[in-house]
Short mmCIF file of C-alpha atoms and ligand atoms in Angstrom, two decimals:
data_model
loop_
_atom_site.label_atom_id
_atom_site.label_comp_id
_atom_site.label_asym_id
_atom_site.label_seq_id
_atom_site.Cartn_x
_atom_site.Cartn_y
_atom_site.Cartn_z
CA UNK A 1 14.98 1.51 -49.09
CA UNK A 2 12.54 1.43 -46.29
CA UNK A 3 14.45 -0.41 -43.54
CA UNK A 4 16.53 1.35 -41.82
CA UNK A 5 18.46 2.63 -38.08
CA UNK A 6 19.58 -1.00 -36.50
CA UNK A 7 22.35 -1.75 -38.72
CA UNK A 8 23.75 1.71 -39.48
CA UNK A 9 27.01 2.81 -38.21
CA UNK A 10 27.08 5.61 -38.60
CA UNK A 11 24.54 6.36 -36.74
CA UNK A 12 25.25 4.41 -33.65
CA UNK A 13 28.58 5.55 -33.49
CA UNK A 14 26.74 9.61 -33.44
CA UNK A 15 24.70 8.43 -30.82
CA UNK A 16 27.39 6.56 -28.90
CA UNK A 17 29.42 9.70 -28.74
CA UNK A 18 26.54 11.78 -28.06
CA UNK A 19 25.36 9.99 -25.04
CA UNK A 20 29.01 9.89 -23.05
CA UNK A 21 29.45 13.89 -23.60
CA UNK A 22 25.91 14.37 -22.37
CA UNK A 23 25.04 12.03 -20.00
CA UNK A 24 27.74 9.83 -18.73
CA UNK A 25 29.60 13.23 -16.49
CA UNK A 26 26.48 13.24 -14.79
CA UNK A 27 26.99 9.69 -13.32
CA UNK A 28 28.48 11.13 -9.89
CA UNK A 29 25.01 13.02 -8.72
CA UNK A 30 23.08 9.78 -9.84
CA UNK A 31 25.13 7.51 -8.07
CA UNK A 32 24.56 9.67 -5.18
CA UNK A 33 20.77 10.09 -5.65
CA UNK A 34 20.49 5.86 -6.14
CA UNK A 35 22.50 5.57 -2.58
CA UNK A 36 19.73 7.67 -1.01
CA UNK A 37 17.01 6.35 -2.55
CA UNK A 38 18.09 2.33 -2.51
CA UNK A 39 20.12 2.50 0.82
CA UNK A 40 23.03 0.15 0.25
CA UNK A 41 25.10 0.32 -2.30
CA UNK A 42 24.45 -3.15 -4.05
CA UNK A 43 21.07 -1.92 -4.80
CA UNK A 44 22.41 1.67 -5.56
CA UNK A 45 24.79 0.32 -8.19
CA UNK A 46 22.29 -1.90 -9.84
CA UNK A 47 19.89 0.93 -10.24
CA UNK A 48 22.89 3.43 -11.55
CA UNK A 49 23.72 0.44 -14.29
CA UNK A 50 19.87 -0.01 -14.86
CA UNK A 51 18.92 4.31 -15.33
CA UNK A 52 22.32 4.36 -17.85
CA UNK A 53 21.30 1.52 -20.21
CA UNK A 54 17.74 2.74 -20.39
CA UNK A 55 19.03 5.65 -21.31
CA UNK A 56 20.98 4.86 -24.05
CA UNK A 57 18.34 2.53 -25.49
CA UNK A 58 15.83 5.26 -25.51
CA UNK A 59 18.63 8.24 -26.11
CA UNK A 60 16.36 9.27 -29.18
CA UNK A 61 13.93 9.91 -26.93
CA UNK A 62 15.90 12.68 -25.28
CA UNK A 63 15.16 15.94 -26.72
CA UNK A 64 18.68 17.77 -27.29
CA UNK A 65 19.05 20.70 -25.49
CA UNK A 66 16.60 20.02 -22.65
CA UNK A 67 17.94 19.34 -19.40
CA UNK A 68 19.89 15.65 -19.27
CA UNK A 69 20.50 15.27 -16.36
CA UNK A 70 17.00 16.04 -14.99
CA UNK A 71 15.74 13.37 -17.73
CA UNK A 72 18.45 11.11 -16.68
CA UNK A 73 16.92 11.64 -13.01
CA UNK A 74 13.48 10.92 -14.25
CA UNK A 75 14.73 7.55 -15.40
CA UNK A 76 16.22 6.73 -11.99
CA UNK A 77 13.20 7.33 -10.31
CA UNK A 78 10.96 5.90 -12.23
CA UNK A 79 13.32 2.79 -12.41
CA UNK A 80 13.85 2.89 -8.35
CA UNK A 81 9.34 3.14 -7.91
CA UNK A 82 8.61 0.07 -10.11
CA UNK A 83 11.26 -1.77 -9.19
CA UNK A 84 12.40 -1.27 -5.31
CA UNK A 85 9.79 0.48 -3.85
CA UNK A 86 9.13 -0.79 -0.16
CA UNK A 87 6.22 -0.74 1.57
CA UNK A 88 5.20 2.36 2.94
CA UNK A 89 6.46 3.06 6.41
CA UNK A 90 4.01 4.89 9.03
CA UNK A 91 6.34 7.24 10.38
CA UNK A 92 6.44 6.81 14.03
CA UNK A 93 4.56 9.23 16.24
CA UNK A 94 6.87 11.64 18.04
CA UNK A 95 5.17 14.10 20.17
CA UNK A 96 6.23 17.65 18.95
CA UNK A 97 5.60 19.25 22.72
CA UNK A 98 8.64 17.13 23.80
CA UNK A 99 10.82 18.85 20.62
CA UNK A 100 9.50 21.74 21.62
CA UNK A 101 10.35 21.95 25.56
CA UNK A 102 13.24 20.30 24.84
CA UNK A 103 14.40 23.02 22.19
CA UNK A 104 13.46 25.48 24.59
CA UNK A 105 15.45 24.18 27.32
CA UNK A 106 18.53 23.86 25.05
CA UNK A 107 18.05 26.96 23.24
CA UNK A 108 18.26 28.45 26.53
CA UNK A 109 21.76 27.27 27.46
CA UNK A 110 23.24 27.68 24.14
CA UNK A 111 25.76 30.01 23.19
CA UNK A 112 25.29 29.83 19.18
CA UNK A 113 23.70 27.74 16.35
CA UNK A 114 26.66 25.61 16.30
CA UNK A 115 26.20 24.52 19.82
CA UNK A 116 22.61 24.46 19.41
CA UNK A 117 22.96 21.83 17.07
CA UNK A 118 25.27 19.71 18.91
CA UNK A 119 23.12 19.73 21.53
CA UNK A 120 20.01 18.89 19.86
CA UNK A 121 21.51 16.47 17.47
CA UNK A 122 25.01 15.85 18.44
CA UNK A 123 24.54 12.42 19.69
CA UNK A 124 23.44 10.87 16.20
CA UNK A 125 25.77 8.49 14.50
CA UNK A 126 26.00 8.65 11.01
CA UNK A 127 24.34 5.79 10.07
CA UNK A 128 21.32 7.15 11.57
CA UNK A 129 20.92 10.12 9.67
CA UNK A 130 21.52 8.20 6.37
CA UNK A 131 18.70 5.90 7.47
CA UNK A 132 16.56 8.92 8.29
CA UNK A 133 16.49 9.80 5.31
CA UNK A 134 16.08 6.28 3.67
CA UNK A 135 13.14 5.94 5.60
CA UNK A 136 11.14 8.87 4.68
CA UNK A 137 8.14 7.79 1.97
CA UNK A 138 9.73 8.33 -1.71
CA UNK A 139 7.97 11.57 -2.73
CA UNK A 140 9.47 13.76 0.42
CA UNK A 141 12.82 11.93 0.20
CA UNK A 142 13.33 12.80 -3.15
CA UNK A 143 12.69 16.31 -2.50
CA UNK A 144 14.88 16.75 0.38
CA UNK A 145 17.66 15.27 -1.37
CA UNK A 146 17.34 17.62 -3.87
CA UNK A 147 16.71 20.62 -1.93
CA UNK A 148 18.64 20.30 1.12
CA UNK A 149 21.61 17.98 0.38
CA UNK A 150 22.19 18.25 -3.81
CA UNK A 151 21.01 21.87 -2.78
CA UNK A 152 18.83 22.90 -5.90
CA UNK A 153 16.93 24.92 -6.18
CA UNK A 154 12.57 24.51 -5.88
CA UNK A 155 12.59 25.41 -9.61
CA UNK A 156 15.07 23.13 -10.54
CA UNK A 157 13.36 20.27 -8.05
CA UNK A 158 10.33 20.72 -9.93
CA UNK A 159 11.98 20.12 -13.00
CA UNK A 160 13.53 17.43 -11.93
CA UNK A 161 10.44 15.48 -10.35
CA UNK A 162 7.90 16.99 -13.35
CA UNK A 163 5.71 18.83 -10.44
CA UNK A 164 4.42 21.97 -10.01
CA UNK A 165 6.76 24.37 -7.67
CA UNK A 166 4.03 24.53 -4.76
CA UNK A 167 4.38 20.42 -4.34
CA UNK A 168 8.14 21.06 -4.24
CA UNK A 169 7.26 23.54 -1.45
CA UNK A 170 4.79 21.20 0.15
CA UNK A 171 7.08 18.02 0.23
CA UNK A 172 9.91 19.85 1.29
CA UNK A 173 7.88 21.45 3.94
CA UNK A 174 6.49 17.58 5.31
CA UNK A 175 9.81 16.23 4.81
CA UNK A 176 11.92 18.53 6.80
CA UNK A 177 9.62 17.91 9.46
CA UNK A 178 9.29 14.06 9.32
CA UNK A 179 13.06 14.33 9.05
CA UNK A 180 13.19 16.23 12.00
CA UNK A 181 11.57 14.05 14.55
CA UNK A 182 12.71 10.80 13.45
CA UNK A 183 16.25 12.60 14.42
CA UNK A 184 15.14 13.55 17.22
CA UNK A 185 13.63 10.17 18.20
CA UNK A 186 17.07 8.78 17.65
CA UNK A 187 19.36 11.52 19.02
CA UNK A 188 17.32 10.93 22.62
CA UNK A 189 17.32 7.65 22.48
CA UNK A 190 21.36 7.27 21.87
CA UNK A 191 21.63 10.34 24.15
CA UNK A 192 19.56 8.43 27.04
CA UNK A 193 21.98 5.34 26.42
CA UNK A 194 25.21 7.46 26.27
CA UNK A 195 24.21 9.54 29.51
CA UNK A 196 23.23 5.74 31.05
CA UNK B 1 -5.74 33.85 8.47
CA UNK B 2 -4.04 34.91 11.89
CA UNK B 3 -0.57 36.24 12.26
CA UNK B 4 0.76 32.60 13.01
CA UNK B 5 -0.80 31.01 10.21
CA UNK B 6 0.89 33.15 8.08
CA UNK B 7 4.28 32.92 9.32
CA UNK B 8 3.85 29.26 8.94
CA UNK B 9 3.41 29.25 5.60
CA UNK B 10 6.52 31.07 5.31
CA UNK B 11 8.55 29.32 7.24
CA UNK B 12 9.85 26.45 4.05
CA UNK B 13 10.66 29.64 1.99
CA UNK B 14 12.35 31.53 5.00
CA UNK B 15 14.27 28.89 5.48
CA UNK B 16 15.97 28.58 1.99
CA UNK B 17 16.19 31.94 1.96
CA UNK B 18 13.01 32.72 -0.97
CA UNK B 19 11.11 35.25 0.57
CA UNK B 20 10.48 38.57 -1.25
CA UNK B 21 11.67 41.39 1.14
CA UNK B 22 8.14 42.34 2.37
CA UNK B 23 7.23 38.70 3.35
CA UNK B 24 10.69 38.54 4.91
CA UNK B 25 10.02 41.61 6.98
CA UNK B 26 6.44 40.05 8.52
CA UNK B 27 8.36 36.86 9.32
CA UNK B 28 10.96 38.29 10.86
CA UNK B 29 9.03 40.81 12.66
CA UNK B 30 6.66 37.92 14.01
CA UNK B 31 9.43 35.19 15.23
CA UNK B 32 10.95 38.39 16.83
CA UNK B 33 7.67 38.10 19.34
CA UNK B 34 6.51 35.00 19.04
CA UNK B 35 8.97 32.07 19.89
CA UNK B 36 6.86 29.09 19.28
CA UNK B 37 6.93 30.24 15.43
CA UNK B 38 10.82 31.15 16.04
CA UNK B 39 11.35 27.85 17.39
CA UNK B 40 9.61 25.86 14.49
CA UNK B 41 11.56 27.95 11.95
CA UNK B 42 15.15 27.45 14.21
CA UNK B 43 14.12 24.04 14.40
CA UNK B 44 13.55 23.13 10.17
CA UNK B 45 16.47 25.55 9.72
CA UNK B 46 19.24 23.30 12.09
CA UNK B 47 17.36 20.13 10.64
CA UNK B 48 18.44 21.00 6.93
CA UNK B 49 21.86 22.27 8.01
CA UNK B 50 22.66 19.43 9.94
CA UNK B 51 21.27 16.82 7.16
CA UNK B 52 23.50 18.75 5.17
CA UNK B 53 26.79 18.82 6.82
CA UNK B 54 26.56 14.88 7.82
CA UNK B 55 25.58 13.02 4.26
CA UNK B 56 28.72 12.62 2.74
CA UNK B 57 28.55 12.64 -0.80
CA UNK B 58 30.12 9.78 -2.86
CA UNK B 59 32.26 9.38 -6.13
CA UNK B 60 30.81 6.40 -8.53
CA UNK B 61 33.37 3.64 -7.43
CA UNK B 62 36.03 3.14 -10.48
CA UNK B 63 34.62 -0.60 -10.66
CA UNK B 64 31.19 0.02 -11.12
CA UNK B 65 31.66 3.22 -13.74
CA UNK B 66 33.68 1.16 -15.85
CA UNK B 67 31.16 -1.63 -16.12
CA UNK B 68 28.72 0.66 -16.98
CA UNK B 69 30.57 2.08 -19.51
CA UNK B 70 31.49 -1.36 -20.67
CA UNK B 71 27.96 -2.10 -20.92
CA UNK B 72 26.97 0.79 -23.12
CA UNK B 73 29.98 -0.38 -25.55
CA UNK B 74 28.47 -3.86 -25.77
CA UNK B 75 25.29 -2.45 -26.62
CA UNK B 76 27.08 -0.11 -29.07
CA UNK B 77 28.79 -3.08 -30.54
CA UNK B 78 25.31 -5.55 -31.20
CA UNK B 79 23.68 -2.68 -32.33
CA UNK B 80 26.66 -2.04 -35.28
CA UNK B 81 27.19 -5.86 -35.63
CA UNK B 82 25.02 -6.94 -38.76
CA UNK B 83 24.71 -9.99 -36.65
CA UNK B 84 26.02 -13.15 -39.02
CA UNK B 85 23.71 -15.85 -38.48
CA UNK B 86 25.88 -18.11 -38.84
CA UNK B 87 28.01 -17.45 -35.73
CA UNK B 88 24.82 -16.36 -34.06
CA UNK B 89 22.73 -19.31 -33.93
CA UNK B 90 23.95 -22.81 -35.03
CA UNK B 91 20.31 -24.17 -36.15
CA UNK B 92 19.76 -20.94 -37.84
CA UNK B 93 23.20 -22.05 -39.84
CA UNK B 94 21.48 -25.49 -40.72
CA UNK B 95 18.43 -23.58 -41.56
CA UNK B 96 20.53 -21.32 -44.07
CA UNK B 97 22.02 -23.61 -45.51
CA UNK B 98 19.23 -25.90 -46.47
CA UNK B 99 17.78 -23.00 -47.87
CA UNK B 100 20.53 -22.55 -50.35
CA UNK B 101 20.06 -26.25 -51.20
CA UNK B 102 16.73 -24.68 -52.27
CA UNK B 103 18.09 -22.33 -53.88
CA UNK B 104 17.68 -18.70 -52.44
CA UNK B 105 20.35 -16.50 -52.90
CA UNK B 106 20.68 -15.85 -49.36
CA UNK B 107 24.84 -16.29 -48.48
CA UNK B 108 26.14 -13.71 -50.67
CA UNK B 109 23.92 -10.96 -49.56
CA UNK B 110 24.31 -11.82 -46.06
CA UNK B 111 28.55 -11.31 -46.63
CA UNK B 112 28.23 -7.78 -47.80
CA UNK B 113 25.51 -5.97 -46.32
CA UNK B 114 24.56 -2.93 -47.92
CA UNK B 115 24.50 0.43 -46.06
CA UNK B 116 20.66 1.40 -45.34
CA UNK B 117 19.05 4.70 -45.76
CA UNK B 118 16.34 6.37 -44.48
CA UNK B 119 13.34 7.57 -46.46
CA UNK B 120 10.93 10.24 -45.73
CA UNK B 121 7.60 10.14 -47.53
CA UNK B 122 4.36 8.02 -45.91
CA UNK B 123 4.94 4.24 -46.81
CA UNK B 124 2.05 1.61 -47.20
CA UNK B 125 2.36 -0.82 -44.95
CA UNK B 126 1.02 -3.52 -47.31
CA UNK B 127 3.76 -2.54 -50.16
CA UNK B 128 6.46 -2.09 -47.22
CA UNK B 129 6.17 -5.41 -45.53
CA UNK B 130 6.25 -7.24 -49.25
CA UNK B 131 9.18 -5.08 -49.86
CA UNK B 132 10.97 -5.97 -46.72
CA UNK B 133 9.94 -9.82 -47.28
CA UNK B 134 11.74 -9.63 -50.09
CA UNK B 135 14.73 -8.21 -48.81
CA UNK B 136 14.97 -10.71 -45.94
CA UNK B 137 15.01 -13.58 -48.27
CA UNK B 138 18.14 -11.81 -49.90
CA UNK B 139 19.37 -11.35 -46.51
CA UNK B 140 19.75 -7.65 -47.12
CA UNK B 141 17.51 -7.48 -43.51
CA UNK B 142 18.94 -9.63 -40.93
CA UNK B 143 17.25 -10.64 -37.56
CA UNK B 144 19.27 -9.35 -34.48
CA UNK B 145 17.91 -11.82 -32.41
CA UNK B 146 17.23 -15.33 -32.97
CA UNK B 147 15.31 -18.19 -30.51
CA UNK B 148 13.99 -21.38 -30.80
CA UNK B 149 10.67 -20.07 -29.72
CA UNK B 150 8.95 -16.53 -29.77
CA UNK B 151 9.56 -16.83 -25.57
CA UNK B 152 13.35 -16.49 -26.78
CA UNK B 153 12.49 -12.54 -28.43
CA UNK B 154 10.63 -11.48 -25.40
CA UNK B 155 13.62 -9.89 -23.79
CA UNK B 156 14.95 -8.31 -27.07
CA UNK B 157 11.93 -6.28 -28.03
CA UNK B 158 10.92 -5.34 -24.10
CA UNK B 159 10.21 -1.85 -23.56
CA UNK B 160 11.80 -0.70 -27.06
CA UNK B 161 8.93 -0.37 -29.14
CA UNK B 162 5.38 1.91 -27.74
CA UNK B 163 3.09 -0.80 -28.80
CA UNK B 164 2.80 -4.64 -27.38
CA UNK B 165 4.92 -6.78 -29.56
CA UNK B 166 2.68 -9.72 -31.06
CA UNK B 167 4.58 -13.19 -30.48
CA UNK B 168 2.50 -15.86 -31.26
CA UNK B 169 3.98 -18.95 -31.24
CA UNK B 170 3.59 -21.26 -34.30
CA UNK B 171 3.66 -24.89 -34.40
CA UNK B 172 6.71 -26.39 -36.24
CA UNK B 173 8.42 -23.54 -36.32
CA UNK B 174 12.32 -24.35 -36.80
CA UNK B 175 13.91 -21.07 -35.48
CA UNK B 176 12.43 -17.68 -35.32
CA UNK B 177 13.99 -14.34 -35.89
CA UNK B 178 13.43 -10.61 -34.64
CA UNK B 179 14.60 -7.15 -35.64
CA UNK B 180 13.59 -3.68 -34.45
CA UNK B 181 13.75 -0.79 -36.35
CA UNK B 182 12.95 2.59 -37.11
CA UNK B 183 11.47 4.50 -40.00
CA UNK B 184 10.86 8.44 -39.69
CA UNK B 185 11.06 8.07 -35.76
CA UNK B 186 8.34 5.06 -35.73
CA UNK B 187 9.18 1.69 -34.13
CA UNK B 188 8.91 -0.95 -35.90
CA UNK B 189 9.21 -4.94 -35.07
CA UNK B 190 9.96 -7.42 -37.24
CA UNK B 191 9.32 -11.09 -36.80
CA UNK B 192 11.04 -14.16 -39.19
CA UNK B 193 9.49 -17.43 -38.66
CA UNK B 194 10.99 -20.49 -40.37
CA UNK B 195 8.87 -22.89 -41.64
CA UNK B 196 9.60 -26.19 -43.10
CA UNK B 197 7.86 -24.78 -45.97
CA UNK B 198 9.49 -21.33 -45.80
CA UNK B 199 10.05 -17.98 -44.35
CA UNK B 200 6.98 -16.32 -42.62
CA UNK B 201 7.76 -12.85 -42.43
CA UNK B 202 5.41 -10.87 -39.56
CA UNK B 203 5.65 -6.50 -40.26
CA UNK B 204 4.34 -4.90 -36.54
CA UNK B 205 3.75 -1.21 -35.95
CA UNK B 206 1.80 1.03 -33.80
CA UNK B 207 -1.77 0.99 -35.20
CA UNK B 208 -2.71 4.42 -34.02
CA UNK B 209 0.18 5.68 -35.84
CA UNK B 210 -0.59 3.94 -39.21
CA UNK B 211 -3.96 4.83 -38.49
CA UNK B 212 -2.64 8.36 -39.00
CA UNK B 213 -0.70 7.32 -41.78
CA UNK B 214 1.72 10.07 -41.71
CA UNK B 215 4.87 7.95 -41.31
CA UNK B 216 3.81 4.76 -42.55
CA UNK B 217 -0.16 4.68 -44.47
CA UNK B 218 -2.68 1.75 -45.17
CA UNK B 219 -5.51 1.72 -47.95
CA UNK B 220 -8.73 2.91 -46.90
CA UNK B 221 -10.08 -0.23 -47.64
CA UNK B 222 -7.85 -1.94 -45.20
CA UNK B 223 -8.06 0.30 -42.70
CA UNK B 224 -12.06 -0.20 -43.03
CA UNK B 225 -11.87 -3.94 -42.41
CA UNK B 226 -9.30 -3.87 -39.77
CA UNK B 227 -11.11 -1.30 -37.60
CA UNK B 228 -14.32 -3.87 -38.07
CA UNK B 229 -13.67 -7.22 -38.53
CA UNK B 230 -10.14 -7.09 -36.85
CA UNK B 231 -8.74 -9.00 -40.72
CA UNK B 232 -7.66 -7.79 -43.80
CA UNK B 233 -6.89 -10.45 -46.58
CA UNK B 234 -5.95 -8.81 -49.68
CA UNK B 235 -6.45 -10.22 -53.41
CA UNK B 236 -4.38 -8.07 -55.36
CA UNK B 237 -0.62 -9.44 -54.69
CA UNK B 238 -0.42 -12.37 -56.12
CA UNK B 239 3.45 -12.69 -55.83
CA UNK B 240 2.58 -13.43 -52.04
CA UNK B 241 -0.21 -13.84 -49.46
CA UNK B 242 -0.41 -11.06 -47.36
CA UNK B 243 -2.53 -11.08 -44.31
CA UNK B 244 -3.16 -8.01 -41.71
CA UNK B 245 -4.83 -8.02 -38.69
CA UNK B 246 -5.28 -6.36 -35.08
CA UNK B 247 -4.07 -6.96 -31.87
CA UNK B 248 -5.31 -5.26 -29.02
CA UNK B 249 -6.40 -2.24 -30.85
CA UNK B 250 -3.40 -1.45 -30.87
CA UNK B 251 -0.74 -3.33 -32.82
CA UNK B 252 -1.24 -4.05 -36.50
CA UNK B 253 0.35 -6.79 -37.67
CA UNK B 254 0.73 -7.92 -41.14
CA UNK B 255 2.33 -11.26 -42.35
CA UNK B 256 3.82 -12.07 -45.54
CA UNK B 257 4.78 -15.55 -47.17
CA UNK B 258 4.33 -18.28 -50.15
CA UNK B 259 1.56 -20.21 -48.42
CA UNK B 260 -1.76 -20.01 -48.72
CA UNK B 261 -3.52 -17.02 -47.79
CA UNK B 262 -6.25 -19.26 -45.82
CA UNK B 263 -3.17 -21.03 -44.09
CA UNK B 264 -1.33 -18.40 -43.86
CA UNK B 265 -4.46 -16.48 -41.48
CA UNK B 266 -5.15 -19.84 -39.56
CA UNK B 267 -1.55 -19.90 -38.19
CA UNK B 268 -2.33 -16.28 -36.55
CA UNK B 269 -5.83 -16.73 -36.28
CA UNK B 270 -5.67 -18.37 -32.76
CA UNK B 271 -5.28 -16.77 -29.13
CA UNK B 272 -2.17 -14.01 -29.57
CA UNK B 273 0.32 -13.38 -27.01
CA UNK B 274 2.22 -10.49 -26.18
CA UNK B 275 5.55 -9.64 -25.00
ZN1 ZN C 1 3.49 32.78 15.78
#
């Protein structure tokens, strides 16, 4: 007979189980990745829903054996950049001299890294550094995420994001530092209001 | 490249700890005398720690796992259901049931559905779709989806097939059907139209893969005429008309029914849509 798949049982029933042993425990780091990238949580869980059922339509697609949950993580992100990218934010001009002197000036007075920190960025709520990192453009947000909070590693990132390792490097490198001044921006401005 | 330019470059890998031990030793030697390059390493080093320590990382909320999961299961479900048309879709019920008044033996296949198999050698595409025609008048193939209008498929076949689904809507058309499927890992679509007169049955696949013809094969003679006139009416079946032609370059598309082969090419010879 030359119809077949649709109807069989069998079948669906192999793919069914399939599909929650592979890629349903990996739900937690994709719910996690959709907060980041959407920024509320509406958003987030309509993206998480979206990225599963995709993946289950097109589960034959999957090669077994190759990484799930980095082609579960392709999914999201190519679900989250057609459907809720932004426009593209021109990160607002910090002067790095004023970083700088101030770092200086604190580094000074410090006693360790711990208090170094508190002092440069002790003022920021946490709302602020989620929406740091919301606001940095897609491509270096994805990287840091990966890198610096899910903490993998450049080879994994690139993996992950289908790039070479050297973009990872790149991205990460850009990131950190657009990262870095918009907290910076924001940790002076509350500290300026605080000290007022 | 100066001593400073160097340790730049270093300073994303110094950070995450990836420098080979001779790099590491030039980096560290540098920030150890020059603190604007210590300071912009200090600096990305406390931003990443920081970002670290302060995103919390969240659970998937109970509510929102289950309804995924709950989601998957429906789709598990319609995909095992051999949909009954008769609980489906009310006109497609009158529909059936007129056609047993005409006599096609379409009720008792559609009760017991037989289990379907896969085959593996190169079909023809011509010999397939008259094949499958067949076994949708028996009811042994059964549309998942069912609409008034081809508008009503467009959200069943989207993004499931790698080739733009052909839905050309046909005047007087009663109810209209659609099935995917998939033979030796090609997509296919399937398209039922019911006419007053009968069942127009519409066989899609990806041309550059029949083209190939390792899954599913054409005739030389019909690839020929497809690939330059964008037709292909053949004379040999005379059971039923069968009727190929292009979309796009890229879907082939072949139709199958008990009208006319002339009137059975003007119904799909005007402006095509696609999903
Ligand atoms: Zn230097």
């Amino acid at each position: 007979m030359l119809f077949a798949s649709p109807t069989n049982n069998r079948d669906t029933e192999q793919k069914h189980e399939d599909f929650q042993r592979e890629a349903i425990p990996h739900m937690d780091i994709l719910y996690n990745y959709a907060l980041r990238l959407t920024g509320n949580t509406e958003d987030a869980n309509d993206l998480l829903q979206e990225t599963f059922l995709k993946a289950y339509r097109f589960w034959d697609k999957f090669e077994q054996g190759t990484n799930c949950r980095a082609w579960l993580f392709r999914i999201m992100r190519n679900s989250y950049i057609n459907r809720y990218r932004k426009a593209v934010k021109t990160p607002e001009h910090v002067d790095y001299n004023e970083i700088k002197e101030f770092y200086n000036t604190i580094r000074e007075q410090s006693t360790d890294a711990n208090d170094l920190s508190e002092r440069l960025y002790g003022q920021l709520l946490d709302d602020q550094v989620t929406t740091a990192i919301t606001d940095l453009p897609e491509e270096f947000r994805t990287v840091v995420i990966l890198c610096d909070i899910e903490g993998f590693t450049y080879e994994e990132a690139a993996e992950f994001v289908d790039c070479p390792i050297g973009t990872i490097r790149s991205r990460l490198h850009r990131g950190r530092k657009l990262l870095r001044d918009k907290l910076f921006k924001y940790a002076h401005e509350r500290g300026y209001e605080v000290n007022d | 490249m100066n001593e400073c330019q160097k340790t730049q470059q270093y300073i994303t890998d110094a950070v995450d700890n990836r420098l080979s031990e001779v790099d590491r030793n030039f980096f560290e030697e540098h920030i150890e005398k020059c603190p604007s390059c210590r300071n912009d390493f200090e600096l990305d080093a406390l931003t990443k720690d920081f970002v670290k320590t302060k995103i919390t990382r969240h659970t998937t909320p109970d509510s929102v796992a289950m309804r995924i999961k709950q989601e998957i299961e429906k789709q598990v479900a319609s995909e095992q259901r051999t949909t009954s048309i008769f609980t489906r879709y009310p006109l497609a019920r009158a529909a059936m049931i007129a056609m047993v008044v005409f006599g096609a033996a379409f009720i008792i296949y559609l009760l017991n559905s037989p289990d379907l198999q896969n085959t593996v050698q190169a079909a023809n595409m011509m010999d397939q779709s008259i094949e499958n025609y067949d076994l949708f008048l028996a009811g042994t193939i059964q549309p998942q989806q069912f609409g008034q209008s081809v508008d009503e498929l467009r959200e069943y076949f989207r993004e499931r097939v790698d080739f733009p689904v052909v839905l050309k809507p046909v005047k007087e058309c009663e109810w209209v059907g659609g099935v995917l499927s998939d033979y030796n890992g090609l997509s296919l679509a399937h398209l039922v139209y019911k006419m007053p007169t009968g069942i127009v049955y519409v066989y899609q696949a990806n041309w550059k893969e029949v083209r190939k013809g390792n899954k599913i094969s054409l005739s030389n003679g019909a690839i020929t005429s497809l690939s330059q006139t964008g037709w292909y009416v053949n004379g040999s079946h005379d059971k039923y008309s069968v009727v190929m032609w292009l979309y796009n370059n890229e879907t082939v598309c072949t139709a199958v029914s008990s009208m006319e082969k002339s009137e059975l090419k003007e119904m799909f010879s005007t402006e095509t849509q696609k999903y």
